[in-house]
Short mmCIF file of C-alpha atoms and ligand atoms in Angstrom, two decimals:
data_model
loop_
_atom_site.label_atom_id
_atom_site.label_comp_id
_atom_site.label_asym_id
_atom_site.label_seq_id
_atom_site.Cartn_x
_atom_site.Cartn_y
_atom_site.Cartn_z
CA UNK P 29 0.00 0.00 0.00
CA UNK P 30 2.97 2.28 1.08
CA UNK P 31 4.69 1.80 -1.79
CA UNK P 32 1.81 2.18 -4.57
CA UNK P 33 1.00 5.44 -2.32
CA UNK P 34 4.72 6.55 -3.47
CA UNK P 35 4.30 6.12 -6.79
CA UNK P 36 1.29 7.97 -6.59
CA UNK P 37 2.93 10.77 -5.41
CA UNK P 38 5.61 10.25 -7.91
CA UNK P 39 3.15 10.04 -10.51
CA UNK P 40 0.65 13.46 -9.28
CA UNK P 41 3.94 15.20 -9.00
CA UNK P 42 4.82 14.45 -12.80
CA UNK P 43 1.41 14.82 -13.76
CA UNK P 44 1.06 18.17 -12.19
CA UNK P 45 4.54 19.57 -14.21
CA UNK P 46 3.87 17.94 -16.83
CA UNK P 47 0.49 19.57 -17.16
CA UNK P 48 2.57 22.92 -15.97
CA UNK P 49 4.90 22.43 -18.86
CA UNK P 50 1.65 21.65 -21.33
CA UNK P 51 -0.21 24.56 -20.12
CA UNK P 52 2.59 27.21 -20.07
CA UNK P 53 3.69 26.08 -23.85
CA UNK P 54 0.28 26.44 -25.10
CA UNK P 55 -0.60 29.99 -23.28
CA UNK P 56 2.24 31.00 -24.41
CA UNK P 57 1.31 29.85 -28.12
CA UNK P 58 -2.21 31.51 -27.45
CA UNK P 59 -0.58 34.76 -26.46
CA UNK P 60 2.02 34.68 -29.41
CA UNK P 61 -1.14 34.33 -31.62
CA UNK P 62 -2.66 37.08 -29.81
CA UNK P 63 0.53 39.02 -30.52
CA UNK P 64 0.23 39.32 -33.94
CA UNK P 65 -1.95 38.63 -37.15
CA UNK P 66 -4.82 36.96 -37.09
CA UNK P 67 -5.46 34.94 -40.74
CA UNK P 68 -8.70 33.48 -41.97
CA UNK P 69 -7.93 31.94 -45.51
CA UNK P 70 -6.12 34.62 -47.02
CA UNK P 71 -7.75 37.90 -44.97
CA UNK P 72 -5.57 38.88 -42.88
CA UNK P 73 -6.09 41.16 -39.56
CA UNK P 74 -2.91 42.98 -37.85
CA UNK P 75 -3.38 43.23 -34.15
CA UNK P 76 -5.50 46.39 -33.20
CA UNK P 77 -6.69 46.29 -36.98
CA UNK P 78 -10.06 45.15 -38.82
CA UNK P 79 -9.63 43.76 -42.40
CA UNK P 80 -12.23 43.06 -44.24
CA UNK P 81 -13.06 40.27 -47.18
CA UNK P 82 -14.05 37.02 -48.74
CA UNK P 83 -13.71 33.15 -48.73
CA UNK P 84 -13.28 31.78 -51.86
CA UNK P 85 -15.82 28.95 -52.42
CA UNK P 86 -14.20 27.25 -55.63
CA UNK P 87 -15.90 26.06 -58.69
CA UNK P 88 -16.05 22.30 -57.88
CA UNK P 89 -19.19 19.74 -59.08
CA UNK P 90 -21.09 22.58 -58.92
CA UNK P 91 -20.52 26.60 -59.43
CA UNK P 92 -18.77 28.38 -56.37
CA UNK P 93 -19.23 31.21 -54.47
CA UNK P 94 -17.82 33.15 -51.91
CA UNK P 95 -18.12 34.19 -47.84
CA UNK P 96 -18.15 37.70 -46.78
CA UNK P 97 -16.16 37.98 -43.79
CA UNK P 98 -14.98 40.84 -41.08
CA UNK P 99 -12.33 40.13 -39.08
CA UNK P 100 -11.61 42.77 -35.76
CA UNK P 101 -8.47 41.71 -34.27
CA UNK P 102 -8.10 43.90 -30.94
CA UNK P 103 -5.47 45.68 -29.50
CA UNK P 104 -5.25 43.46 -26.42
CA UNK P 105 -5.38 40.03 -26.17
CA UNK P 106 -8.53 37.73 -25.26
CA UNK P 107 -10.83 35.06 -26.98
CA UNK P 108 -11.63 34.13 -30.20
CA UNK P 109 -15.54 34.81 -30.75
CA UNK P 110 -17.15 33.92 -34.42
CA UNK P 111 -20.76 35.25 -35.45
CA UNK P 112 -22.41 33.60 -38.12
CA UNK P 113 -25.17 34.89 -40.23
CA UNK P 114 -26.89 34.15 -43.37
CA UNK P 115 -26.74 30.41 -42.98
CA UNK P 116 -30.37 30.62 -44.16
CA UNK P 117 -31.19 32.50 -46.97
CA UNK P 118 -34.36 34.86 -45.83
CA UNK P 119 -33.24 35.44 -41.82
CA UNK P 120 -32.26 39.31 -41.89
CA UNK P 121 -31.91 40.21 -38.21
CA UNK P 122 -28.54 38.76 -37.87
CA UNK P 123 -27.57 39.67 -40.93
CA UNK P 124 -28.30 43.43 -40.80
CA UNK P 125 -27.07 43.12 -36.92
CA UNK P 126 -23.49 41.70 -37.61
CA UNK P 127 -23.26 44.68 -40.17
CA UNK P 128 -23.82 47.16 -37.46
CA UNK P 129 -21.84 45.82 -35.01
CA UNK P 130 -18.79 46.22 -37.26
CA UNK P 131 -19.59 49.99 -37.04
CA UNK P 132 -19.60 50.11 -33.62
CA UNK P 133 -16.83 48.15 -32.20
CA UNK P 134 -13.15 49.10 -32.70
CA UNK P 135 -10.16 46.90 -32.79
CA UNK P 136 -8.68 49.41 -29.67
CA UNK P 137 -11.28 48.78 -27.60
CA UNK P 138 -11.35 45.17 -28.14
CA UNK P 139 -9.80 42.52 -25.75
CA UNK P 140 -9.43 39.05 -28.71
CA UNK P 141 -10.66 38.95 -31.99
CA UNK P 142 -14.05 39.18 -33.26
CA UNK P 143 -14.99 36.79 -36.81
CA UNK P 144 -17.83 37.84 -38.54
CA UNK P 145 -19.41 36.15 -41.05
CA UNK P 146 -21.70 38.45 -43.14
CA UNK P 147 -23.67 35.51 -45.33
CA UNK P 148 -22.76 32.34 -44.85
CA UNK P 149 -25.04 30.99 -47.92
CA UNK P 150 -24.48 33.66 -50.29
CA UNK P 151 -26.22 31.99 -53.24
CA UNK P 152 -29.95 31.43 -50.76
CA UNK P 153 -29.37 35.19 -49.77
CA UNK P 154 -29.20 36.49 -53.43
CA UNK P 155 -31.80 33.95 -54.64
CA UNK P 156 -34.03 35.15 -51.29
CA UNK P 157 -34.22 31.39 -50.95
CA UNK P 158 -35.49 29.71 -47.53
CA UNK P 159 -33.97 27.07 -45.78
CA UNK P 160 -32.05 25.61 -49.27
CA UNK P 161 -29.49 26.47 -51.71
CA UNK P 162 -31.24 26.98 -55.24
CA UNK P 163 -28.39 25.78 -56.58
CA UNK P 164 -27.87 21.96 -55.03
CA UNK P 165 -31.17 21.72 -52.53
CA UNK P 166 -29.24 21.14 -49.53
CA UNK P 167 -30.02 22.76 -45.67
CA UNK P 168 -26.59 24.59 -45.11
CA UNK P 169 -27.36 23.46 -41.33
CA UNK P 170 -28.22 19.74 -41.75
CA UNK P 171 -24.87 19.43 -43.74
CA UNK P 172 -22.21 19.74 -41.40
CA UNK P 173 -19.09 19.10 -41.15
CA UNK P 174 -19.09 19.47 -45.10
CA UNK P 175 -17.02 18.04 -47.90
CA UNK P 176 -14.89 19.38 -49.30
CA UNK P 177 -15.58 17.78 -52.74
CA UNK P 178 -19.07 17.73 -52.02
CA UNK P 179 -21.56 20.06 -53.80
CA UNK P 180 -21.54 23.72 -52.94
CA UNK P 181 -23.22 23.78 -49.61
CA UNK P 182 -21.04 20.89 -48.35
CA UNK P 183 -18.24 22.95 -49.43
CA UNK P 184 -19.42 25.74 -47.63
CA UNK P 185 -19.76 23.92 -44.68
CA UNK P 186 -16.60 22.28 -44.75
CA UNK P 187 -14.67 26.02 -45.20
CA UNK P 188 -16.94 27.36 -42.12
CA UNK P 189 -16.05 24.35 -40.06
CA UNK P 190 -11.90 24.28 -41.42
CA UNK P 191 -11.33 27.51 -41.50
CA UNK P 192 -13.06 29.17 -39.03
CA UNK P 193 -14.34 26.96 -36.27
CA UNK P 194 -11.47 25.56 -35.85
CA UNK P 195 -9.70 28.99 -34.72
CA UNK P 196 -12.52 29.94 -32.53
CA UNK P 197 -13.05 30.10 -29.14
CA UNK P 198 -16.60 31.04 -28.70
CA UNK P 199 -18.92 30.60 -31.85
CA UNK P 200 -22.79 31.73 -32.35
CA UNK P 201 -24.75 30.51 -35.35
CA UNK P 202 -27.85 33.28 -36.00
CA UNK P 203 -31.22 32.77 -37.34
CA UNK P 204 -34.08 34.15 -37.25
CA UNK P 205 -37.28 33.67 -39.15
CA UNK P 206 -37.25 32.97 -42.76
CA UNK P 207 -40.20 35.11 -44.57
CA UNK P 208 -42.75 32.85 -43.85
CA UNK P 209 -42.32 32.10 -40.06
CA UNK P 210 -44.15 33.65 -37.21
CA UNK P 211 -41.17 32.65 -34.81
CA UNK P 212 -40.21 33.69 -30.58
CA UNK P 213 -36.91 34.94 -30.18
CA UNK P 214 -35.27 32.16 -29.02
CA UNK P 215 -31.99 29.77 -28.06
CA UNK P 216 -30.50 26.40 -28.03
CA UNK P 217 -27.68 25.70 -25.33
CA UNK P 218 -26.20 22.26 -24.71
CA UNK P 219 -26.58 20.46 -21.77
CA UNK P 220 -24.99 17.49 -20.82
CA UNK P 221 -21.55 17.13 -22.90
CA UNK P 222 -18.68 15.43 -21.96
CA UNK P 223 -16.71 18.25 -21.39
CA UNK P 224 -18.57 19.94 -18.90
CA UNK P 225 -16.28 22.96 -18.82
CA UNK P 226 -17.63 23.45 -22.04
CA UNK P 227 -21.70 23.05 -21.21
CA UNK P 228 -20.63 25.46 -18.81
CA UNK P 229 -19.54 27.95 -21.42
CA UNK P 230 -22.65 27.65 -23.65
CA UNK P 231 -25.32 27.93 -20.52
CA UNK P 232 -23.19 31.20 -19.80
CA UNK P 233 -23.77 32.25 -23.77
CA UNK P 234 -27.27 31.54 -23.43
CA UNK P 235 -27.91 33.67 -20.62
CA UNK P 236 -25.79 36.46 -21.74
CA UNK P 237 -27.83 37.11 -24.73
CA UNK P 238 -31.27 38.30 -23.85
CA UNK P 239 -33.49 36.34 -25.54
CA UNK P 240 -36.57 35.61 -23.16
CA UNK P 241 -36.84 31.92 -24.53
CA UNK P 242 -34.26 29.16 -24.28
CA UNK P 243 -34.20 25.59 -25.33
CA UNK P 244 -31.82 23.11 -23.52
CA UNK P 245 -30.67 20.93 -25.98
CA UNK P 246 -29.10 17.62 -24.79
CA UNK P 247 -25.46 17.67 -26.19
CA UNK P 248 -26.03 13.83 -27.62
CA UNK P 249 -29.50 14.18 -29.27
CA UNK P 250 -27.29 13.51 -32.33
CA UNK P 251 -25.33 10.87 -31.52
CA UNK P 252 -21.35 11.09 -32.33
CA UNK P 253 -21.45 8.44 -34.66
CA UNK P 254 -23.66 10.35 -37.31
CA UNK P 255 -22.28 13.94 -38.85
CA UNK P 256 -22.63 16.91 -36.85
CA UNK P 257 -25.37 18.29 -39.42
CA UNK P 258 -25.72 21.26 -37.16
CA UNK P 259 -23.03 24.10 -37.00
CA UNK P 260 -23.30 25.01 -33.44
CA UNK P 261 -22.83 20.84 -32.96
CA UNK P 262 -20.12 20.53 -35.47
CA UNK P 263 -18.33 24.01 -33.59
CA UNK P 264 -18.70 21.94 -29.75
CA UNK P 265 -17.21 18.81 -31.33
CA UNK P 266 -14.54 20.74 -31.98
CA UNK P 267 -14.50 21.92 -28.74
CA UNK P 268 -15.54 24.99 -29.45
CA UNK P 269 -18.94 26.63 -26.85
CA UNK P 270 -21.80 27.52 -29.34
CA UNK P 271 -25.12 28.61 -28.98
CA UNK P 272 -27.68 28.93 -31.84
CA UNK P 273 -30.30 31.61 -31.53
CA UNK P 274 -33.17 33.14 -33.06
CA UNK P 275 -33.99 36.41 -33.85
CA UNK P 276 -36.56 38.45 -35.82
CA UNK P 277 -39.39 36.79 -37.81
CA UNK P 278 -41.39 37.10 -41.45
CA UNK P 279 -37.67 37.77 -42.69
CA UNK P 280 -38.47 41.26 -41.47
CA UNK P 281 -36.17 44.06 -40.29
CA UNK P 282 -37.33 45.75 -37.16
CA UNK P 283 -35.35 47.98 -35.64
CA UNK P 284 -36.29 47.11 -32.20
CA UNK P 285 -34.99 43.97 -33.04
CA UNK P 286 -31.62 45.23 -34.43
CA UNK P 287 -31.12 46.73 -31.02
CA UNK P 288 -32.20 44.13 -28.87
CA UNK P 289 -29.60 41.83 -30.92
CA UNK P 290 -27.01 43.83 -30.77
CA UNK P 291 -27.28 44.31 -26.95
CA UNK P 292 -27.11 40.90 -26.40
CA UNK P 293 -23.92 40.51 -29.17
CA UNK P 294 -22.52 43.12 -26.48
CA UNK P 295 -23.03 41.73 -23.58
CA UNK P 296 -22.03 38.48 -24.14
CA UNK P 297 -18.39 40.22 -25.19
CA UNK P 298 -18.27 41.74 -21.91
CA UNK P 299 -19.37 38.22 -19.99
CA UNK P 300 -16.20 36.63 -22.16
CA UNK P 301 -13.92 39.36 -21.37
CA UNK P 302 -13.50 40.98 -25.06
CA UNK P 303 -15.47 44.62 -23.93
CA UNK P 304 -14.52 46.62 -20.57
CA UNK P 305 -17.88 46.64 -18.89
CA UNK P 306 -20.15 45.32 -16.95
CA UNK P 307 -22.52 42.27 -18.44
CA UNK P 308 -26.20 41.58 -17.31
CA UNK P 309 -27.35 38.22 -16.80
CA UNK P 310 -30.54 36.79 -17.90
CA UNK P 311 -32.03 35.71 -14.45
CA UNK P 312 -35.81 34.76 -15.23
CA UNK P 313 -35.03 33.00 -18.76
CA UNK P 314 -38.43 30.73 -19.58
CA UNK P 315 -37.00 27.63 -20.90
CA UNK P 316 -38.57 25.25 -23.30
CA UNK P 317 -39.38 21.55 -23.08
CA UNK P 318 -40.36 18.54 -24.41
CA UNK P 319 -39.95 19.93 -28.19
CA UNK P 320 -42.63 19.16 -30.37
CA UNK P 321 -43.34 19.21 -34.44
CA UNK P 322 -45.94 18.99 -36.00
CA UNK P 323 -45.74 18.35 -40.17
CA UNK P 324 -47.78 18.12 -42.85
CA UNK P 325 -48.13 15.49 -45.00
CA UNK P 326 -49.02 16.79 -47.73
CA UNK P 327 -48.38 19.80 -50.78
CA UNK P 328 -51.04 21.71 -50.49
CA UNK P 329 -52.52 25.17 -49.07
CA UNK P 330 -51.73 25.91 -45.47
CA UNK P 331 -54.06 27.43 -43.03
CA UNK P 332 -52.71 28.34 -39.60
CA UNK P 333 -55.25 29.78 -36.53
CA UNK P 334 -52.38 30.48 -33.79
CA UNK P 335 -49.97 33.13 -33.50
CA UNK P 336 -46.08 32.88 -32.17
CA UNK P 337 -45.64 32.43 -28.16
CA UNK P 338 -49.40 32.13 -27.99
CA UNK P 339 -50.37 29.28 -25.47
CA UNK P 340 -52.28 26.15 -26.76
CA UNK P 341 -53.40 23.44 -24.91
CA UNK P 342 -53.53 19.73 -25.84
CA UNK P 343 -55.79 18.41 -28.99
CA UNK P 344 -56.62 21.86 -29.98
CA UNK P 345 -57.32 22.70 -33.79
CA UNK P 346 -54.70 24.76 -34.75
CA UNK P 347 -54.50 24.91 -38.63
CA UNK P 348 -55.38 22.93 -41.64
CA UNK P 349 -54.32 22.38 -45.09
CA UNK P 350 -56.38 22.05 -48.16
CA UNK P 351 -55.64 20.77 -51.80
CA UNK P 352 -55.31 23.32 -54.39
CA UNK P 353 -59.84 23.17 -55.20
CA UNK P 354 -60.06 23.69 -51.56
CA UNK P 355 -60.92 20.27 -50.15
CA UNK P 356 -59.78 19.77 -46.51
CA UNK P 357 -56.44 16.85 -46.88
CA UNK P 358 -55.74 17.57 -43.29
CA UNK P 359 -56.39 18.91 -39.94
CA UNK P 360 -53.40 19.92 -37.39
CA UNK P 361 -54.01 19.48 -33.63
CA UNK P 362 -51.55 20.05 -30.68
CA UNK P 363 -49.71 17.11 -29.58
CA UNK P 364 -48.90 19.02 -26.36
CA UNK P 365 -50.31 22.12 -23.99
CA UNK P 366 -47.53 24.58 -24.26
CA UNK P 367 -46.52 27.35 -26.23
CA UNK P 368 -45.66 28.34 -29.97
CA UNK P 369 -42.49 28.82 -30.88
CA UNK P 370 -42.62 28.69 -34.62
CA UNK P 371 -45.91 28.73 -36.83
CA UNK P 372 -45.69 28.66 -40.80
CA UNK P 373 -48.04 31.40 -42.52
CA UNK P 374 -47.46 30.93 -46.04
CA UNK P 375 -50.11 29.45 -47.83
CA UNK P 376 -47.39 27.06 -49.99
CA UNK P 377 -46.84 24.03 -48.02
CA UNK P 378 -45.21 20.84 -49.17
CA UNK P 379 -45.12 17.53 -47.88
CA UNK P 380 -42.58 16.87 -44.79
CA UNK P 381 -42.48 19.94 -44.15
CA UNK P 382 -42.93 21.59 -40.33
CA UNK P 383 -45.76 23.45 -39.52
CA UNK P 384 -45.61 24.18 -35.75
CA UNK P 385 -43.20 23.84 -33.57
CA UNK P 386 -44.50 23.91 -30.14
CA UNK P 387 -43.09 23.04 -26.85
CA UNK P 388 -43.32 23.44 -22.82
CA UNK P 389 -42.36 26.41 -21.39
CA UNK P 390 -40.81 25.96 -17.59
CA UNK P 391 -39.15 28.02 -15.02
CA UNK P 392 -36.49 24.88 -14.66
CA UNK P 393 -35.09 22.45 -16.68
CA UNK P 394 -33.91 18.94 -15.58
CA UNK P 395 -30.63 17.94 -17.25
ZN1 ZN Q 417 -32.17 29.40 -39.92
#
């Protein structure tokens, strides 16, 4: 027993300088890289500078494109935080919120670098496409990690997930509603991943940014041996904290919205240390259960009787779709009581397609 105890000690000695050693070389790596430019494919930002410009989505099975990109790379050093927007091709909020933000924060007053991606899915944003790419089909966010020799969403995915995941410290993924979405503003944080220090860091993202709704998302609801599909999954896999939220519905731009985003953009920088200041915390967030979705099974014309955060209770009517004379193909009733957190109100509806999206709203969550 003595002796094992020895070699213990022996061995929690040359643990502990070993993981001395470890940890000095690689702050010392992540301050040298805080020292000096900071490179996303061939943009490059000096320290205390902002540069501006594009990834280069080559011509591959399909046609390419490219990936507007900011880059603020502060005068003092700190995390790496990347802002997505324009995965999905009609969701404005974040889009027209990462553009203002580049007005108002400076490198100088910055603590880390700040990646922002303007439009991740350039060709659904210039085709005012929702949820796919006009030009291969695809869900940008169902694709993840990406191929690079895939078609030109997987390719996207695969730069976002190369080139700038993988130097992040922090990453968001924004949404919003596409133009025909009565949505809540609303969250997903993980829960329950096997590096809790980074659960940690996404509950603190989630309740940094504001948004009265958030969904606790268990971190192996896809399980590691399938693709990521989501970005905010493929980012933690990495080992990267990510949160995806949404903001804004209809695809329309309110400026009440703008602001409220942007607050929250802020004060999450202060709660990670990148802005002097001090944060707010979201203390009576109403989180959401026991996720629900309700689809239609058929292409036809959608009818909807319930409006966005609007409480329903179980087995209530709450829309209907028709075939194109008029006949009745369908009635939708809530599976649950709880609230709405995303109703379609287009008329087009095809089949497999969501409809509602309800769930429980709770002051607690069990993880
Ligand atoms: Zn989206």
């Amino acid at each position: 027993m003595e002796a094992a105890l020895v070699f213990n000690k022996k061995k929690d000695f040359l643990q502990v300088l070993l993981g001395f050693i470890f940890v000095s070389f690689f702050s010392n790596i992540l301050v040298a890289q805080n020292n000096k430019t900071f490179t996303v494919g061939s943009i490059e930002a000096d320290q205390g500078e902002m540069a501006k410009g594009s990834l280069s989505i080559e011509k591959g099975i399909d046609e390419g494109t490219f990936i507007p990109i900011t880059i603020i790379n502060g005068a003092k050093s700190g995390p790496v935080l990347t802002l997505v927007a324009g995965i999905h091709g009609t969701e404005y909020v974040p889009i027209i919120t990462a553009q203002k933000l580049v007005k108002e924060i400076t490198p100088d007053e910055l603590s880390g670098t700040l990646i922002i991606v303007h439009i991740a899915n350039i060709p659904a944003f210039s085709s005012r496409s929702d949820y796919s790419s006009p030009i291969d089909y695809k869900n940008l966010n169902r694709i993840f990690p990406g191929k690079i020799d895939g078609t030109v969403s997987e390719r996207i995915a695969f730069t976002l997930s190369n080139e700038i995941m993988s130097k992040s410290d922090y990453y968001i993924d924004m949404h919003g509603g596409e133009f025909n979405e009565r949505i809540i503003d609303y969250l997903y944080f993980y829960y329950g991943c096997p590096d809790g220090d980074l659960c940690k860091k996404s509950y603190q993202l989630a309740h940094a940014m504001g948004n009265k709704y958030l969904f606790p998302d268990k971190y192996n609801s896809v399980p590691d041996s399938l693709p990521s599909g989501y970005s905010d999954l493929e980012a933690f896999r990495r080992g990267v904290a990510s949160i995806t939220l949404e903001w804004g519905d209809q695809g329309a731009v309110k400026p009440e919205e703008i602001d409220k985003a942007l607050k929250g953009i802020k004060n999450v920088m202060k709660t990670i240390g990148m802005l002097e200041g001090k944060p707010f915390i979201n203390e009576n967030p109403v989180y959401l259960i026991n996720e629900k979705l309700v689809n239609s099974n058929y292409d036809g014309i959608l009818f909807t009787f319930v409006d966005r955060a609007q409480y329903i209770t179980k087995g209530t009517l709450i829309g209907y779709t028709t075939d194109y004379w008029g006949n009745v193909l369908e009635e939708y009733h809530s599976p649950i009581s709880g609230i709405v957190v995303v109703v379609k109100i287009c008329p087009s509806i095809n089949k497999g397609e969501s409809v509602f999206r309800i769930a429980e709203p709770v002051d607690e969550y069990k993880e």
